[in-house]
GROMACS .gro file of C-alpha atoms in nm:
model
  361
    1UNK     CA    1   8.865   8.202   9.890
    2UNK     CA    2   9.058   7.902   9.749
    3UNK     CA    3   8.928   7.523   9.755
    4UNK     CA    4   9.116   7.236   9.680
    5UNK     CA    5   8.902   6.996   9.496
    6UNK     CA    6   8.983   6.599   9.479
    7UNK     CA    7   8.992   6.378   9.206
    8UNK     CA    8   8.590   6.221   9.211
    9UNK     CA    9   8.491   6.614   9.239
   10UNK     CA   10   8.746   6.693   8.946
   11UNK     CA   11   8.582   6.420   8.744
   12UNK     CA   12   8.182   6.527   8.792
   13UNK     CA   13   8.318   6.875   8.687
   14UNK     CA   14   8.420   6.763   8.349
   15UNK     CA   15   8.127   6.604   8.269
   16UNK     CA   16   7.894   6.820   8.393
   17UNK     CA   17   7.813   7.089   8.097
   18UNK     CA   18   7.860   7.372   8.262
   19UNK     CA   19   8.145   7.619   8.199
   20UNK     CA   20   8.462   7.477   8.353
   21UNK     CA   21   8.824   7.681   8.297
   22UNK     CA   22   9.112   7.432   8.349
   23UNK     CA   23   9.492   7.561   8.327
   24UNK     CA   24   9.737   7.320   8.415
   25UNK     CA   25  10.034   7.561   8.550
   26UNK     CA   26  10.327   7.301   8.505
   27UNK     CA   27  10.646   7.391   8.233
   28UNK     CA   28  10.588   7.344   7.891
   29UNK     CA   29  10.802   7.056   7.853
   30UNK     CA   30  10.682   6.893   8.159
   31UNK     CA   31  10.380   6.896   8.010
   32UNK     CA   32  10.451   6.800   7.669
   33UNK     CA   33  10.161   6.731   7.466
   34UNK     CA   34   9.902   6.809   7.658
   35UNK     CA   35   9.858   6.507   7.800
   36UNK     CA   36   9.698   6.342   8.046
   37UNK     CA   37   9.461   6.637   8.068
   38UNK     CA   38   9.428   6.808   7.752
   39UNK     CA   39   9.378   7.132   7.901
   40UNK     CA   40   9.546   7.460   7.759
   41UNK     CA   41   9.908   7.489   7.885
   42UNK     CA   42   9.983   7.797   8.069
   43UNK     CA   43  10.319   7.782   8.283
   44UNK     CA   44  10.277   7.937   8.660
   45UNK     CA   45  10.562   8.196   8.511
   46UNK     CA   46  10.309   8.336   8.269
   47UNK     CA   47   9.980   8.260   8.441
   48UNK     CA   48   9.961   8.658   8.605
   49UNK     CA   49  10.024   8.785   8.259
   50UNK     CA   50   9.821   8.588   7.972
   51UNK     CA   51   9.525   8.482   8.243
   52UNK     CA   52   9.277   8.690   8.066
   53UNK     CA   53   9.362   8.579   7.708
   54UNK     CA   54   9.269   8.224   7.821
   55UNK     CA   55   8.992   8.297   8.063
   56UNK     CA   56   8.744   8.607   7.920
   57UNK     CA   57   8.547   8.653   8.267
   58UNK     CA   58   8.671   8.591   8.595
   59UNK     CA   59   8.401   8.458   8.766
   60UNK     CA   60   8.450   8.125   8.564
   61UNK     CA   61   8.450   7.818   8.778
   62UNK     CA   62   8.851   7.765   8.684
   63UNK     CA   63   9.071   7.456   8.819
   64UNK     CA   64   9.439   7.484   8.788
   65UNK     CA   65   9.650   7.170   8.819
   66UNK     CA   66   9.991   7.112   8.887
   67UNK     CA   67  10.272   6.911   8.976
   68UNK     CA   68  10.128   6.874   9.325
   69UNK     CA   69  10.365   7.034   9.508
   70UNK     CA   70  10.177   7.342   9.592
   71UNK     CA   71  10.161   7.621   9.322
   72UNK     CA   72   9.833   7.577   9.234
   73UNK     CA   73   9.730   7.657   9.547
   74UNK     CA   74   9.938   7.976   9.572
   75UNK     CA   75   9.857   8.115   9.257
   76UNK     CA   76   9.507   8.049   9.278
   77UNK     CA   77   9.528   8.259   9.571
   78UNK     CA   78   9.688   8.533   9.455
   79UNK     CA   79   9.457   8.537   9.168
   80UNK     CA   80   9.164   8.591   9.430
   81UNK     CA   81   9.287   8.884   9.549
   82UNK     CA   82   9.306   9.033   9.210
   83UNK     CA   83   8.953   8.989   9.138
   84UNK     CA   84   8.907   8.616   9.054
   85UNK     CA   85   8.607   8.483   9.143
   86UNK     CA   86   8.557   8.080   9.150
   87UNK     CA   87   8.901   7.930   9.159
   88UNK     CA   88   9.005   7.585   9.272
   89UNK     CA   89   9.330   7.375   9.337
   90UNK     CA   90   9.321   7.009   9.230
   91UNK     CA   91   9.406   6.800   9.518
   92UNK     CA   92   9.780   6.657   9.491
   93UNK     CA   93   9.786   6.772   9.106
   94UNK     CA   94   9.867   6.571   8.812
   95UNK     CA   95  10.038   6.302   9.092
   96UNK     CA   96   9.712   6.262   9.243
   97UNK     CA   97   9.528   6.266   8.914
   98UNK     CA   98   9.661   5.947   8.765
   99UNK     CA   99   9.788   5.807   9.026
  100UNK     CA  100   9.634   5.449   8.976
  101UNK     CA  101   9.657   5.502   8.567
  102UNK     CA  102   9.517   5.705   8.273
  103UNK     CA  103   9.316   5.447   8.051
  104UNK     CA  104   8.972   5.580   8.199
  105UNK     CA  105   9.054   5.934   8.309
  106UNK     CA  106   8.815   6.204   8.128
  107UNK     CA  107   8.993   6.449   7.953
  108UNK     CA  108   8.935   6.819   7.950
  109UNK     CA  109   8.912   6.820   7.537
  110UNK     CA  110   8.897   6.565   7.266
  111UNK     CA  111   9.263   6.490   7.214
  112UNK     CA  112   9.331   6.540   6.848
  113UNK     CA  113   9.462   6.189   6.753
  114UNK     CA  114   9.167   5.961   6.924
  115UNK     CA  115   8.930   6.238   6.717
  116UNK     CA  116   9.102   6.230   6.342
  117UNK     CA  117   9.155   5.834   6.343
  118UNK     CA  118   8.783   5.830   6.387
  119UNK     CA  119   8.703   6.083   6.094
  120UNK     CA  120   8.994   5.852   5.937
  121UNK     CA  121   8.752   5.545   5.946
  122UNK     CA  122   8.459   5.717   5.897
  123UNK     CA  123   8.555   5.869   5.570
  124UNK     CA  124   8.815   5.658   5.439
  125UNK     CA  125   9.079   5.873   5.405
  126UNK     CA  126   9.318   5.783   5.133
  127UNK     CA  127   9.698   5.716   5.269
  128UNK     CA  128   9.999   5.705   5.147
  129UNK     CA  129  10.299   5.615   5.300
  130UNK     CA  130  10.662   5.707   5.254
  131UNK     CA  131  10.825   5.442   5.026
  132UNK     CA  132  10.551   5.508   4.823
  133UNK     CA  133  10.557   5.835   4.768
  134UNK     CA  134  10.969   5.809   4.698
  135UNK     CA  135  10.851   5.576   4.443
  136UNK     CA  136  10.612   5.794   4.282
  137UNK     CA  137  10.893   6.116   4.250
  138UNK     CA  138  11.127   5.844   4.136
  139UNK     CA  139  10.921   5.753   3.851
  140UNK     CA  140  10.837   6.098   3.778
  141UNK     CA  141  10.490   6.104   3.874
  142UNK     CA  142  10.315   6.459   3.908
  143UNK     CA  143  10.291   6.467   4.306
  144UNK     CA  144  10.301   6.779   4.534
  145UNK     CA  145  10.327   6.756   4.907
  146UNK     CA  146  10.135   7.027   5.127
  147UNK     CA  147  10.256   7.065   5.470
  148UNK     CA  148  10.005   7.183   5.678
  149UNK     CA  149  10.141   7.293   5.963
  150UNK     CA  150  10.247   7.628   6.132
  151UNK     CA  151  10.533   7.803   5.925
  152UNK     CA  152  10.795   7.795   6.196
  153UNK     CA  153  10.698   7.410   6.241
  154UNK     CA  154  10.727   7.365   5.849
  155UNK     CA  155  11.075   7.622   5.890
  156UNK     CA  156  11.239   7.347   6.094
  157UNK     CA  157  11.209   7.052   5.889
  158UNK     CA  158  10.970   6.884   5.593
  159UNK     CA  159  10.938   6.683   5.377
  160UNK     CA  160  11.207   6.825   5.087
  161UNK     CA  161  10.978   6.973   4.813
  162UNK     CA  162  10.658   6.996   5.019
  163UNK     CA  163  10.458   7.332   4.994
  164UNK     CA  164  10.364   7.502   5.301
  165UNK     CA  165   9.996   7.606   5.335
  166UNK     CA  166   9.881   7.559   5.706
  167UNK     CA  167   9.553   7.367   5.719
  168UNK     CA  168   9.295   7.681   5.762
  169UNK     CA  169   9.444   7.789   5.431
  170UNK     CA  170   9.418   7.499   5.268
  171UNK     CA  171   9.138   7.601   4.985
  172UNK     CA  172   9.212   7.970   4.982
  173UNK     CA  173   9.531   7.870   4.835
  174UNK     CA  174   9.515   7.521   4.674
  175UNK     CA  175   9.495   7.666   4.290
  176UNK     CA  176   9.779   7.845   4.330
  177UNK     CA  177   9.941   7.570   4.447
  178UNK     CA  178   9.813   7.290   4.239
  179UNK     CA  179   9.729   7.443   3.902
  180UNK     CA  180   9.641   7.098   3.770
  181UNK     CA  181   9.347   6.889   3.834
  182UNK     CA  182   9.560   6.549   3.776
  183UNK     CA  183   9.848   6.617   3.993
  184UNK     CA  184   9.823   6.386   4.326
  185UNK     CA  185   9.826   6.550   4.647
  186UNK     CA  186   9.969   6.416   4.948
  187UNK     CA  187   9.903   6.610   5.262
  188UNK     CA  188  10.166   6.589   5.578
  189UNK     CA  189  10.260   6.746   5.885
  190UNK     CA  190  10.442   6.610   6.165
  191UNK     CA  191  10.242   6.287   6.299
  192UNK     CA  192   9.813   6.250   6.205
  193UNK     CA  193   9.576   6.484   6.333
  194UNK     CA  194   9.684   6.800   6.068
  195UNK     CA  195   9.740   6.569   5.743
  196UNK     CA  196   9.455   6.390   5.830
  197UNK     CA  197   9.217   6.672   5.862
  198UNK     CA  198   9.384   6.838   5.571
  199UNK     CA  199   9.335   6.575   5.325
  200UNK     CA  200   8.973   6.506   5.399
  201UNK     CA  201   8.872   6.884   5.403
  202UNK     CA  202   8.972   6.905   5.034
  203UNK     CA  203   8.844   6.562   4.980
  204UNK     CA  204   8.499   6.726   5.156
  205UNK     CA  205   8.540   7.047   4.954
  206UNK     CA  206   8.561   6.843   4.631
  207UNK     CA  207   8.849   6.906   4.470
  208UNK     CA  208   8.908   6.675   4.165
  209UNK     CA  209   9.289   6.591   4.221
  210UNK     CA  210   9.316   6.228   4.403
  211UNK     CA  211   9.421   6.364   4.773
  212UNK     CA  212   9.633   6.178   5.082
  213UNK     CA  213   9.771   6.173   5.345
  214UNK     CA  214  10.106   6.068   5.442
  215UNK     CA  215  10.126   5.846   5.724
  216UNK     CA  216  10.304   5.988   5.997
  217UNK     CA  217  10.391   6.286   5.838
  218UNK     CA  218  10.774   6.400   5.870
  219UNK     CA  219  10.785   6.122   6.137
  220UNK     CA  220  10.675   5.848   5.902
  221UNK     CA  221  10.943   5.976   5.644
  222UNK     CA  222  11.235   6.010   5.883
  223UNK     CA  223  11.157   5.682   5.991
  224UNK     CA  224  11.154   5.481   5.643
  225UNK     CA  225  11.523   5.641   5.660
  226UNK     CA  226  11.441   5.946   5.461
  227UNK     CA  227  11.604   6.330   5.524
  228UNK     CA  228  11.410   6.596   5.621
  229UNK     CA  229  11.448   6.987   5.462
  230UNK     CA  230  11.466   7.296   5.611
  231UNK     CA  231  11.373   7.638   5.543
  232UNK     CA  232  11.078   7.819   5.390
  233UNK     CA  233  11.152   7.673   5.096
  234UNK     CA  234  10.814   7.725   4.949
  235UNK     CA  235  10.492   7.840   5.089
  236UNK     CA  236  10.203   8.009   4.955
  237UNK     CA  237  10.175   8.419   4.864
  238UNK     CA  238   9.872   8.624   4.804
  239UNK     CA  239   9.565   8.410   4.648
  240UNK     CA  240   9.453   8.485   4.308
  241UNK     CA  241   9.169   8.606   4.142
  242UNK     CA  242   9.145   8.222   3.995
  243UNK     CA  243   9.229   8.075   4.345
  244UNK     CA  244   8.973   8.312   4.508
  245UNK     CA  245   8.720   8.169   4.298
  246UNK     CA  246   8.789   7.788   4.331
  247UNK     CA  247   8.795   7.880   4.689
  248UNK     CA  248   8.442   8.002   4.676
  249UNK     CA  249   8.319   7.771   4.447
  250UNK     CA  250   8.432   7.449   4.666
  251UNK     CA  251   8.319   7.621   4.966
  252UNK     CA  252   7.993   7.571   4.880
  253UNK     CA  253   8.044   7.204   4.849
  254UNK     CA  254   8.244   7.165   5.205
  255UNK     CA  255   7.937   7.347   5.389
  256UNK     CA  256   7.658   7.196   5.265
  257UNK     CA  257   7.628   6.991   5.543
  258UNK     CA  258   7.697   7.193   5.768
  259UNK     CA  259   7.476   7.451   6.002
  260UNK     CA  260   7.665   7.739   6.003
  261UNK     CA  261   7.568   8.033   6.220
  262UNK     CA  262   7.686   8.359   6.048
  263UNK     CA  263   7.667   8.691   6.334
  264UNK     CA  264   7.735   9.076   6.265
  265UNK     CA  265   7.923   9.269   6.421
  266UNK     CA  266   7.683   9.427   6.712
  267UNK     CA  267   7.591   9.053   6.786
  268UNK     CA  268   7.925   8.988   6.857
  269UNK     CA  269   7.977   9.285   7.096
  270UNK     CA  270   7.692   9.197   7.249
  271UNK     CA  271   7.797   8.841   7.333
  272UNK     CA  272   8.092   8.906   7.442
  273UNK     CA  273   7.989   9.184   7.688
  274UNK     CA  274   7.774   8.905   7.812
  275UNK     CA  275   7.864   8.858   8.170
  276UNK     CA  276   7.680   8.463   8.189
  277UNK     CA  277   7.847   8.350   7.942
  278UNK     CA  278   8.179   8.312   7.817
  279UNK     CA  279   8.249   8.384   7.440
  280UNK     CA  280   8.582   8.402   7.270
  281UNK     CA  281   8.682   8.618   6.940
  282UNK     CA  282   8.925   8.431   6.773
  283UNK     CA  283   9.056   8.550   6.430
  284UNK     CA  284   9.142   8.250   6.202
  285UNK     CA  285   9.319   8.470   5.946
  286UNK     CA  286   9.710   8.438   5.913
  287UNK     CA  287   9.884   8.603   6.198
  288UNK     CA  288  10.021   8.863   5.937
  289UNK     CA  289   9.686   8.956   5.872
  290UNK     CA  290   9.584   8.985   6.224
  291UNK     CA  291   9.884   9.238   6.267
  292UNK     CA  292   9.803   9.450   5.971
  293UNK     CA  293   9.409   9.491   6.069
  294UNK     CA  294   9.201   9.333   6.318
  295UNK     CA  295   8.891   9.381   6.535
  296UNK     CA  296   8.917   9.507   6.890
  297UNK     CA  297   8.920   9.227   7.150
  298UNK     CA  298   8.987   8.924   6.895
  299UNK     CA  299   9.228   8.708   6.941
  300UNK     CA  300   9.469   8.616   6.696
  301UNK     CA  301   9.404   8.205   6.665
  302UNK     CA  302   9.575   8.048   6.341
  303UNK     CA  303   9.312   7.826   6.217
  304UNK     CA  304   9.498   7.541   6.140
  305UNK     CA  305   9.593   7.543   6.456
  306UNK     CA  306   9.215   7.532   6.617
  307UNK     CA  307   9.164   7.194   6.415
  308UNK     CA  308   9.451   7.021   6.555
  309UNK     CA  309   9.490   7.180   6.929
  310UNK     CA  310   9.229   7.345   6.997
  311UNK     CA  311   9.323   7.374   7.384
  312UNK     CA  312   9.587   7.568   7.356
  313UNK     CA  313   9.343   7.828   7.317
  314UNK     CA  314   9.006   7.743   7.415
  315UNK     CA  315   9.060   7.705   7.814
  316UNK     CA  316   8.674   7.733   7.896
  317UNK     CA  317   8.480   7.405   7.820
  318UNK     CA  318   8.097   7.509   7.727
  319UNK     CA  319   8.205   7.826   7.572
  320UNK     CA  320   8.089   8.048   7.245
  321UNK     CA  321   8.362   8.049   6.981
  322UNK     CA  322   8.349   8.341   6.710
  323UNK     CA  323   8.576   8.262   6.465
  324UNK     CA  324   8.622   8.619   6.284
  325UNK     CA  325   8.794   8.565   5.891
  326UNK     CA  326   8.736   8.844   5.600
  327UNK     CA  327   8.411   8.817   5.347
  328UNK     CA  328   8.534   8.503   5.195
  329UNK     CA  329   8.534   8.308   5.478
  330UNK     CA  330   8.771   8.030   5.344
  331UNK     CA  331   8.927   7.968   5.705
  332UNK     CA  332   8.630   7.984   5.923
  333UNK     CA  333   8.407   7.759   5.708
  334UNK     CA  334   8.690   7.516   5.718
  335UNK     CA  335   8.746   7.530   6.113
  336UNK     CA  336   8.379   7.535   6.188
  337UNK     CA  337   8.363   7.185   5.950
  338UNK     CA  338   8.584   7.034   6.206
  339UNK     CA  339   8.528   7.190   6.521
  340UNK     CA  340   8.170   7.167   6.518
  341UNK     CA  341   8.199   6.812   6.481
  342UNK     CA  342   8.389   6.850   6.864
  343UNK     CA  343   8.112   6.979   7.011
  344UNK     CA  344   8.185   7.351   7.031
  345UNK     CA  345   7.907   7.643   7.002
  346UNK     CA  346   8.034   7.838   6.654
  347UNK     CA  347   7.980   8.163   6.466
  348UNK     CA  348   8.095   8.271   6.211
  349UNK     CA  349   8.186   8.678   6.193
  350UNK     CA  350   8.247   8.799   5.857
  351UNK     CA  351   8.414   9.114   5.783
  352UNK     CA  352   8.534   9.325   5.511
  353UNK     CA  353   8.889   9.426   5.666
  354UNK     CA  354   8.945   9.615   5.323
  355UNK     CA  355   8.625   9.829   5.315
  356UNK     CA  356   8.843  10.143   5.513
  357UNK     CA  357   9.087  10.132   5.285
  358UNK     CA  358   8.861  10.126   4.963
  359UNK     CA  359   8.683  10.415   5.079
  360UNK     CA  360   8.981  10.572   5.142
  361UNK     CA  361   9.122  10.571   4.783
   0.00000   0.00000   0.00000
C-alpha cells in the first residue's frame, strides 16, 4: 500500500539514522543540481527501469518526491505491485516542501559546495585565480592545469592547455603528468567542489610541487573574459612503472589518518546478500576499465564523481559503500579520504583484475 507522508514526517525521516531511499522523480533539468533536496535524480521516465541500480533491496523505506502534481503517487503504486515493499509519496512534492523557503530545510546529502568550502577553511587550500594564472603563462612560468572532471565534461570546454585526469585518478597519474617536482599545479573543474577536493588530496598525499586551485574553475576563467577549449586535447594514458610507484609511495602519506576497512571478496558477497541491510558495490575504476573486467553485481561509479556528487548514486542514506578498485588501490583510498569524512560506512575491496589473465599466459 502507498502513504503519502507530509512535510514534519518527511523531516524526522531524514534525521532519524535509519535507512531512508529518496528519489525525486522530476526531469533532469527541472531538477538541476540537485537542489533543494540533494537526493539522487531519477526521472519518472526511467524510474521502472534503473530502480534497482539506485535502490539494492526493496523493502527499503523509499520516499519519492515530485512536482506535486501526482506522479509520485502513481508510480509508487505501481512499484507496489511489482514487489516494493515500504514506499511513500511526499505530500504536495517539492511545492509543498519549500513552500515557506529553503534556508532551514534538511537535505537528503551533504551538498558538495557547503562541504568543500569547509575542508577549504579547514586546510587552507591554496587558490589561485584567473588573472593570475594568465600572468604566470605570460611570463613563462612552469604551470600545468589538471581538470578534474569527467572526460565528456572536460570534452566540452576547459581551460586551453589543462590536462584531464578526473579527481579519483588524480595520484595514479600525477607523474606522468607532472614529471617535475617544481612545476606549479593548479587544479580546476567547472565551479569548487572537484578543484577543491583535488588540490587538497595531493596537498594530503604530499606531493612536493606547490598545488591550487583555481577559483571557479572554467566559470571563474570565462568570467575574467577568458576563452574556453574544447576537445580531448590532453588527458592521461596508461600509468607508468614510475607513476605506479609515486602513487604508492604517497598513498601511504594520504591514509595515514585514515581508518580504512579493507574486505575480501566472500565478505563482500556476504554483505550484500544481506537482506537488513543495504550495501552497494561501486567500482571506482575508469569506466573503460569497468567494461573490460569487472565483478558481478558492482556498479560502475567513477570516483571522481563519488567525491563531488555522491547522490547521484548513493540513493539509500545509512547504507554500506564498497568501493571495489584493483591491488593498488589509488582511487578508493582517495574516495574513502573524502567520503568518510561525509559520514558514509566504507570498505575497501581490492582485487587483482589481471590475475586471470597472468595465469593464462
Amino acid at each position: 500500500m502507498t502513504h503519502q507522508i507530509d512535510k514534519k514526517t518527511f523531516a524526522a525521516w531524514l534525521a532519524d539514522r535509519r535507512e531512508l531511499a529518496v528519489l525525486d522523480i522530476r526531469p533532469a533539468d527541472e531538477v538541476g543540481y540537485a537542489s533543494p533536496l540533494f537526493a539522487t535524480n531519477l526521472p519518472a521516465d526511467r524510474l521502472f527501469a534503473e530502480i534497482d541500480r539506485f535502490i539494492p533491496r526493496r523493502s527499503i523505506r523509499t520516499v519519492l518526491v515530485d512536482d506535486g502534481k501526482g506522479a509520485a503517487v502513481a508510480a509508487a503504486e505501481a512499484l507496489s505491485k511489482n514487489g516494493w515493499g515500504d514506499l511513500h509519496a511526499l505530500k504536495g512534492g517539492i511545492p509543498a516542501w519549500t513552500e515557506k523557503g529553503t534556508d532551514n530545510l534538511p537535505t537528503f546529502d551533504v551538498p558538495g559546495v557547503p562541504f568543500v568550502k569547509k575542508i577549504r577553511d579547514e586546510k587552507q587550500t591554496p587558490v589561485v585565480f584567473a588573472a593570475e594564472l594568465q600572468a604566470w603563462r605570460d611570463a613563462g612560468e612552469d604551470v600545468i592545469v589538471i581538470d578534474t572532471r569527467t572526460l565528456p565534461e572536460f570534452e566540452k570546454g576547459h581551460v586551453p592547455g589543462a590536462v584531464a585526469i578526473p579527481g579519483a585518478e588524480l595520484l595514479l597519474r600525477f607523474r606522468d603528468s607532472v614529471p617535475n617536482p617544481q612545476t606549479k599545479v593548479v587544479v580546476s573543474c567547472a565551479g569548487l567542489p572537484r578543484a577543491i577536493l583535488g588540490a587538497q588530496t595531493l596537498i594530503d598525499a604530499g606531493v612536493e610541487n606547490f598545488v591550487a586551485y583555481l577559483d571557479e574553475g572554467t566559470r571563474g576563467w570565462t568570467e575574467a573574459g577568458f576563452g574556453l577549449e574544447q576537445g580531448l586535447t590532453a588527458t592521461f594514458g596508461k600509468a607508468s612503472d614510475q607513476a605506479v610507484r609515486f602513487a604508492e609511495d604517497h598513498l601511504a602519506t594520504l591514509s595515514k589518518d585514515d581508518q580504512l576497512t579493507f574486505i575480501d571478496l566472500e565478505t563482500a558477497k556476504a554483505w550484500t546478500s544481506d537482506p537488513e541491510r543495504t550495501t552497494y558495490l561501486l567500482d571506482v575504476r575508469t569506466p573503460e576499465e569497468f567494461a573490460a573486467d569487472h565483478l558481478p553485481h558492482s556498479i560502475s561509479s567513477e570516483g571522481g564523481q563519488l567525491l563531488g556528487v555522491a547522490y547521484r548514486t548513493l540513493s539509500v542514506r545509512g547504507a554500506r559503500v564498497i568501493l571495489v578498485d584493483d591491488s593498488l588501490g589509488a582511487r578508493a583510498r582517495i574516495v574513502a579520504h573524502w567520503l568518510a569524512r561525509r559520514g558514509f560506512e566504507i570498505a575497501l575491496l581490492l582485487h587483482d583484475f589481471n590475475a586471470e589473465k597472468r595465469a593464462a599466459a
